[in-house]
mmCIF file of C-alpha atoms in Angstrom:
data_model
loop_
_atom_site.group_PDB
_atom_site.id
_atom_site.type_symbol
_atom_site.label_atom_id
_atom_site.label_comp_id
_atom_site.label_asym_id
_atom_site.label_seq_id
_atom_site.Cartn_x
_atom_site.Cartn_y
_atom_site.Cartn_z
ATOM 1 C CA GLU Z 1 -30.526 44.357 -13.343
ATOM 2 C CA ALA Z 2 -26.960 44.105 -12.047
ATOM 3 C CA GLN Z 3 -25.240 41.269 -13.836
ATOM 4 C CA VAL Z 4 -22.146 39.724 -15.330
ATOM 5 C CA THR Z 5 -22.674 38.239 -18.764
ATOM 6 C CA GLN Z 6 -20.494 35.753 -20.608
ATOM 7 C CA ASN Z 7 -20.606 34.573 -24.186
ATOM 8 C CA PRO Z 8 -20.761 31.978 -25.475
ATOM 9 C CA ARG Z 9 -22.238 29.748 -22.762
ATOM 10 C CA TYR Z 10 -21.097 26.583 -24.528
ATOM 11 C CA LEU Z 11 -18.270 26.119 -27.000
ATOM 12 C CA ILE Z 12 -16.747 23.092 -28.670
ATOM 13 C CA THR Z 13 -13.599 23.741 -30.655
ATOM 14 C CA VAL Z 14 -10.505 22.012 -31.994
ATOM 15 C CA THR Z 15 -6.913 22.190 -30.840
ATOM 16 C CA GLY Z 16 -5.108 25.295 -32.036
ATOM 17 C CA LYS Z 17 -8.104 27.326 -33.204
ATOM 18 C CA LYS Z 18 -7.991 30.740 -31.519
ATOM 19 C CA LEU Z 19 -11.048 31.690 -29.515
ATOM 20 C CA THR Z 20 -12.306 34.501 -27.319
ATOM 21 C CA VAL Z 21 -14.783 34.308 -24.458
ATOM 22 C CA THR Z 22 -16.361 37.669 -23.720
ATOM 23 C CA CYS Z 23 -17.272 39.013 -20.300
ATOM 24 C CA SER Z 24 -19.199 42.171 -19.544
ATOM 25 C CA GLN Z 25 -20.511 43.742 -16.334
ATOM 26 C CA ASN Z 26 -22.956 46.620 -15.866
ATOM 27 C CA MET Z 27 -22.088 47.554 -12.275
ATOM 28 C CA ASN Z 28 -19.153 49.892 -12.977
ATOM 29 C CA HIS Z 29 -16.885 47.532 -11.052
ATOM 30 C CA GLU Z 30 -13.154 48.135 -11.078
ATOM 31 C CA TYR Z 31 -12.063 44.542 -10.396
ATOM 32 C CA MET Z 32 -12.671 41.744 -12.886
ATOM 33 C CA SER Z 33 -11.352 38.213 -12.922
ATOM 34 C CA TRP Z 34 -11.429 34.910 -14.763
ATOM 35 C CA TYR Z 35 -11.594 31.492 -13.081
ATOM 36 C CA ARG Z 36 -11.707 27.932 -14.274
ATOM 37 C CA GLN Z 37 -13.489 25.160 -12.424
ATOM 38 C CA ASP Z 38 -12.284 21.573 -12.726
ATOM 39 C CA PRO Z 39 -13.408 18.451 -10.821
ATOM 40 C CA GLY Z 40 -11.464 18.008 -7.611
ATOM 41 C CA LEU Z 41 -9.607 21.286 -8.076
ATOM 42 C CA GLY Z 42 -12.281 23.851 -7.253
ATOM 43 C CA LEU Z 43 -12.076 27.327 -8.735
ATOM 44 C CA ARG Z 44 -8.668 28.557 -9.823
ATOM 45 C CA GLN Z 45 -7.948 32.137 -10.795
ATOM 46 C CA ILE Z 46 -6.513 32.653 -14.292
ATOM 47 C CA TYR Z 47 -6.111 36.421 -14.581
ATOM 48 C CA TYR Z 48 -7.493 39.458 -12.834
ATOM 49 C CA SER Z 49 -7.688 43.175 -13.495
ATOM 50 C CA MET Z 50 -7.777 45.957 -10.930
ATOM 51 C CA ASN Z 51 -8.901 48.548 -13.492
ATOM 52 C CA VAL Z 52 -8.632 49.583 -17.136
ATOM 53 C CA GLU Z 53 -5.258 48.640 -18.640
ATOM 54 C CA VAL Z 54 -4.182 46.936 -15.364
ATOM 55 C CA THR Z 55 -4.032 43.144 -15.484
ATOM 56 C CA ASP Z 56 -2.148 40.528 -13.481
ATOM 57 C CA LYS Z 57 -1.657 36.779 -13.437
ATOM 58 C CA GLY Z 58 -3.643 34.518 -11.205
ATOM 59 C CA ASP Z 59 -2.587 31.006 -10.288
ATOM 60 C CA VAL Z 60 -3.043 29.318 -13.682
ATOM 61 C CA PRO Z 61 -2.328 31.912 -16.423
ATOM 62 C CA GLU Z 62 -0.449 29.662 -18.870
ATOM 63 C CA GLY Z 63 -2.138 29.456 -22.269
ATOM 64 C CA TYR Z 64 -4.435 32.421 -21.676
ATOM 65 C CA LYS Z 65 -4.419 36.123 -22.468
ATOM 66 C CA VAL Z 66 -6.660 38.938 -21.298
ATOM 67 C CA SER Z 67 -7.155 42.597 -22.027
ATOM 68 C CA ARG Z 68 -8.974 45.407 -20.243
ATOM 69 C CA LYS Z 69 -9.493 48.257 -22.673
ATOM 70 C CA GLU Z 70 -12.863 49.287 -21.246
ATOM 71 C CA LYS Z 71 -14.051 49.144 -17.670
ATOM 72 C CA ARG Z 72 -17.065 46.946 -18.421
ATOM 73 C CA ASN Z 73 -15.364 44.292 -20.590
ATOM 74 C CA PHE Z 74 -12.729 41.688 -19.812
ATOM 75 C CA PRO Z 75 -12.336 39.117 -22.611
ATOM 76 C CA LEU Z 76 -10.433 35.855 -22.168
ATOM 77 C CA ILE Z 77 -8.351 34.820 -25.168
ATOM 78 C CA LEU Z 78 -7.028 31.347 -25.925
ATOM 79 C CA GLU Z 79 -4.533 31.817 -28.758
ATOM 80 C CA SER Z 80 -3.957 28.093 -29.320
ATOM 81 C CA PRO Z 81 -6.363 26.029 -27.239
ATOM 82 C CA SER Z 82 -5.341 22.565 -26.094
ATOM 83 C CA PRO Z 83 -7.429 19.705 -24.635
ATOM 84 C CA ASN Z 84 -6.190 20.472 -21.094
ATOM 85 C CA GLN Z 85 -8.043 23.785 -21.335
ATOM 86 C CA THR Z 86 -11.337 21.928 -21.477
ATOM 87 C CA SER Z 87 -13.090 23.346 -18.433
ATOM 88 C CA LEU Z 88 -15.895 25.471 -17.013
ATOM 89 C CA TYR Z 89 -14.942 29.140 -17.045
ATOM 90 C CA PHE Z 90 -16.349 31.906 -14.878
ATOM 91 C CA CYS Z 91 -15.930 35.648 -15.117
ATOM 92 C CA ALA Z 92 -16.430 37.750 -11.987
ATOM 93 C CA SER Z 93 -16.404 41.395 -10.976
ATOM 94 C CA SER Z 94 -16.356 43.422 -7.783
ATOM 95 C CA SER Z 95 -16.081 46.925 -6.456
ATOM 96 C CA THR Z 96 -12.736 47.749 -4.885
ATOM 97 C CA ALA Z 97 -14.510 50.268 -2.639
ATOM 98 C CA ARG Z 98 -17.251 47.967 -1.361
ATOM 99 C CA GLY Z 99 -15.433 44.652 -1.217
ATOM 100 C CA LEU Z 100 -12.776 43.364 -3.553
ATOM 101 C CA TYR Z 101 -13.367 39.746 -2.658
ATOM 102 C CA GLU Z 102 -17.185 39.833 -2.644
ATOM 103 C CA GLN Z 103 -17.454 39.061 -6.312
ATOM 104 C CA TYR Z 104 -20.386 38.753 -8.689
ATOM 105 C CA PHE Z 105 -20.018 35.796 -11.018
ATOM 106 C CA GLY Z 106 -21.278 35.234 -14.512
ATOM 107 C CA PRO Z 107 -23.222 32.083 -15.452
ATOM 108 C CA GLY Z 108 -20.199 30.249 -16.820
ATOM 109 C CA THR Z 109 -18.852 29.107 -20.188
ATOM 110 C CA ARG Z 110 -18.360 25.413 -20.771
ATOM 111 C CA LEU Z 111 -15.455 24.926 -23.172
ATOM 112 C CA THR Z 112 -14.504 21.642 -24.802
ATOM 113 C CA VAL Z 113 -11.293 21.410 -26.832
ATOM 114 C CA THR Z 114 -10.936 18.286 -28.957
ATOM 115 C CA ASP Y 1 0.102 23.314 -3.152
ATOM 116 C CA GLN Y 2 -3.490 23.816 -2.066
ATOM 117 C CA GLN Y 3 -3.561 26.882 0.184
ATOM 118 C CA VAL Y 4 -7.283 26.537 0.961
ATOM 119 C CA LYS Y 5 -8.600 23.051 1.681
ATOM 120 C CA GLN Y 6 -12.045 21.608 2.079
ATOM 121 C CA ASN Y 7 -11.472 18.023 3.130
ATOM 122 C CA SER Y 8 -15.084 16.900 2.914
ATOM 123 C CA PRO Y 9 -16.243 16.572 -0.694
ATOM 124 C CA SER Y 10 -19.816 16.011 0.422
ATOM 125 C CA LEU Y 11 -22.137 16.309 3.414
ATOM 126 C CA SER Y 12 -25.697 15.109 3.954
ATOM 127 C CA VAL Y 13 -27.974 16.467 6.700
ATOM 128 C CA GLN Y 14 -31.648 16.300 7.579
ATOM 129 C CA GLU Y 15 -33.885 19.300 7.092
ATOM 130 C CA GLY Y 16 -34.038 21.398 10.265
ATOM 131 C CA ARG Y 17 -30.684 20.177 11.578
ATOM 132 C CA ILE Y 18 -27.409 22.065 11.634
ATOM 133 C CA SER Y 19 -25.003 21.877 8.675
ATOM 134 C CA ILE Y 20 -21.330 22.469 9.457
ATOM 135 C CA LEU Y 21 -18.926 22.957 6.571
ATOM 136 C CA ASN Y 22 -15.211 23.161 7.278
ATOM 137 C CA CYS Y 23 -12.255 24.828 5.623
ATOM 138 C CA ASP Y 24 -8.538 24.963 6.434
ATOM 139 C CA TYR Y 25 -5.907 27.324 5.072
ATOM 140 C CA THR Y 26 -2.147 27.378 5.166
ATOM 141 C CA ASN Y 27 -1.182 30.967 4.357
ATOM 142 C CA SER Y 28 -1.084 33.113 7.499
ATOM 143 C CA MET Y 29 -1.090 36.250 5.318
ATOM 144 C CA PHE Y 30 -4.753 35.740 4.390
ATOM 145 C CA ASP Y 31 -6.865 38.358 6.147
ATOM 146 C CA TYR Y 32 -10.296 37.963 4.573
ATOM 147 C CA PHE Y 33 -12.356 34.817 4.247
ATOM 148 C CA LEU Y 34 -15.559 34.134 2.373
ATOM 149 C CA TRP Y 35 -18.089 31.454 1.588
ATOM 150 C CA TYR Y 36 -19.713 31.154 -1.814
ATOM 151 C CA LYS Y 37 -22.662 28.975 -2.756
ATOM 152 C CA LYS Y 38 -23.085 27.386 -6.180
ATOM 153 C CA TYR Y 39 -26.120 25.775 -7.738
ATOM 154 C CA PRO Y 40 -25.756 23.593 -10.879
ATOM 155 C CA ALA Y 41 -25.565 25.542 -14.158
ATOM 156 C CA GLU Y 42 -25.112 28.853 -12.319
ATOM 157 C CA GLY Y 43 -22.159 30.933 -11.235
ATOM 158 C CA PRO Y 44 -21.126 31.038 -7.566
ATOM 159 C CA THR Y 45 -22.877 33.611 -5.385
ATOM 160 C CA PHE Y 46 -21.350 35.331 -2.390
ATOM 161 C CA LEU Y 47 -22.854 34.129 0.891
ATOM 162 C CA ILE Y 48 -20.968 35.482 3.903
ATOM 163 C CA SER Y 49 -17.525 36.768 4.826
ATOM 164 C CA ILE Y 50 -15.321 37.400 7.818
ATOM 165 C CA SER Y 51 -12.312 39.580 8.413
ATOM 166 C CA SER Y 52 -9.317 38.241 10.303
ATOM 167 C CA ILE Y 53 -9.940 40.743 13.087
ATOM 168 C CA LYS Y 54 -13.160 38.921 13.998
ATOM 169 C CA ASP Y 55 -13.857 35.362 15.058
ATOM 170 C CA LYS Y 56 -17.549 35.209 14.202
ATOM 171 C CA ASN Y 57 -19.967 36.745 11.736
ATOM 172 C CA GLU Y 58 -23.697 36.047 11.498
ATOM 173 C CA ASP Y 59 -26.216 36.653 8.749
ATOM 174 C CA GLY Y 60 -29.588 35.098 9.405
ATOM 175 C CA ARG Y 61 -29.279 31.309 9.350
ATOM 176 C CA PHE Y 62 -25.615 31.488 8.344
ATOM 177 C CA THR Y 63 -22.694 31.942 10.740
ATOM 178 C CA VAL Y 64 -19.020 31.828 9.887
ATOM 179 C CA PHE Y 65 -16.449 31.104 12.592
ATOM 180 C CA LEU Y 66 -12.739 31.821 12.243
ATOM 181 C CA ASN Y 67 -10.017 30.209 14.351
ATOM 182 C CA LYS Y 68 -6.810 31.945 13.315
ATOM 183 C CA SER Y 69 -4.504 29.933 15.541
ATOM 184 C CA ALA Y 70 -5.757 26.721 13.920
ATOM 185 C CA LYS Y 71 -6.041 28.336 10.464
ATOM 186 C CA HIS Y 72 -9.569 27.002 10.291
ATOM 187 C CA LEU Y 73 -12.947 28.416 9.393
ATOM 188 C CA SER Y 74 -16.382 26.884 9.396
ATOM 189 C CA LEU Y 75 -19.824 27.732 8.085
ATOM 190 C CA HIS Y 76 -22.858 26.839 10.197
ATOM 191 C CA ILE Y 77 -26.323 26.731 8.658
ATOM 192 C CA VAL Y 78 -29.158 26.550 11.188
ATOM 193 C CA PRO Y 79 -31.750 25.311 10.474
ATOM 194 C CA SER Y 80 -30.832 23.640 7.205
ATOM 195 C CA GLN Y 81 -33.405 23.759 4.414
ATOM 196 C CA PRO Y 82 -33.667 21.727 1.180
ATOM 197 C CA GLY Y 83 -32.983 24.922 -0.797
ATOM 198 C CA ASP Y 84 -29.550 25.067 0.852
ATOM 199 C CA SER Y 85 -28.498 22.020 -1.171
ATOM 200 C CA ALA Y 86 -25.599 23.269 -3.292
ATOM 201 C CA VAL Y 87 -21.808 23.244 -3.547
ATOM 202 C CA TYR Y 88 -20.169 25.531 -0.987
ATOM 203 C CA PHE Y 89 -16.744 27.004 -1.651
ATOM 204 C CA CYS Y 90 -14.623 28.710 0.951
ATOM 205 C CA ALA Y 91 -12.204 31.335 -0.284
ATOM 206 C CA ALA Y 92 -9.416 33.464 1.146
ATOM 207 C CA GLY Y 93 -7.757 36.673 0.139
ATOM 208 C CA GLY Y 94 -5.361 39.295 1.364
ATOM 209 C CA GLY Y 95 -1.709 39.574 2.039
ATOM 210 C CA ALA Y 96 0.459 41.003 -0.686
ATOM 211 C CA THR Y 97 -1.809 40.103 -3.603
ATOM 212 C CA ASN Y 98 -5.322 40.828 -4.814
ATOM 213 C CA LYS Y 99 -5.945 37.197 -5.673
ATOM 214 C CA LEU Y 100 -8.843 35.178 -4.317
ATOM 215 C CA ILE Y 101 -7.974 31.554 -3.543
ATOM 216 C CA PHE Y 102 -10.794 29.008 -3.484
ATOM 217 C CA GLY Y 103 -11.104 25.614 -1.873
ATOM 218 C CA THR Y 104 -12.273 22.553 -3.786
ATOM 219 C CA GLY Y 105 -15.872 22.773 -2.590
ATOM 220 C CA THR Y 106 -18.255 20.698 -0.455
ATOM 221 C CA LEU Y 107 -21.517 19.380 -1.882
ATOM 222 C CA LEU Y 108 -24.240 19.820 0.747
ATOM 223 C CA ALA Y 109 -27.411 17.758 0.424
ATOM 224 C CA VAL Y 110 -30.260 18.644 2.771
ATOM 225 C CA GLN Y 111 -32.744 15.793 2.943
ATOM 226 C CA PRO Y 112 -36.448 16.679 3.458
#
């Protein structure tokens, strides 16, 4: 089954404790991206990657890091989480050949930073 | 600055009637527009798209209209069904970047 998986689905942590949210896709997609969803603000892009070792900032990259060492994985790293990073996070992927913007989304990770 | 705007946070329609969801954008460099649908506790799913070279695209009960001069797009659902109840996001991409910019979403409730 074609899918994007994220782990963990729920996470409660404290300010300053480094965390990683994993994302993996099994569709051999080149493009991967991270979004956060907040009430009244919709979905905002954090980082995206056009392929292995190629990453670029989205609209809200501050406080986040990403890496793309393998085509299937695109982890999101919060080195020192703060309460304003409490949000619902989505990973997505797409094929640059078949439609960059027609993205498959994961189920989401709800993060709470206290 | 919100480049993609959905001014109606919510919309309620009767089953069988038409649902019209609206979206405005400000960046004239956008050349590809999409609608995504989101159910609670799930990720968004791609619904329908339109390129800037077209003004209409149909897929079954769903039609997207694009008015480039007004920088406006709309999604028509005919006939609406209770299973269509979800949050709908419009999104735009293109220009000099590979970013996808989303609107704030419209919650559609289709009443049986």
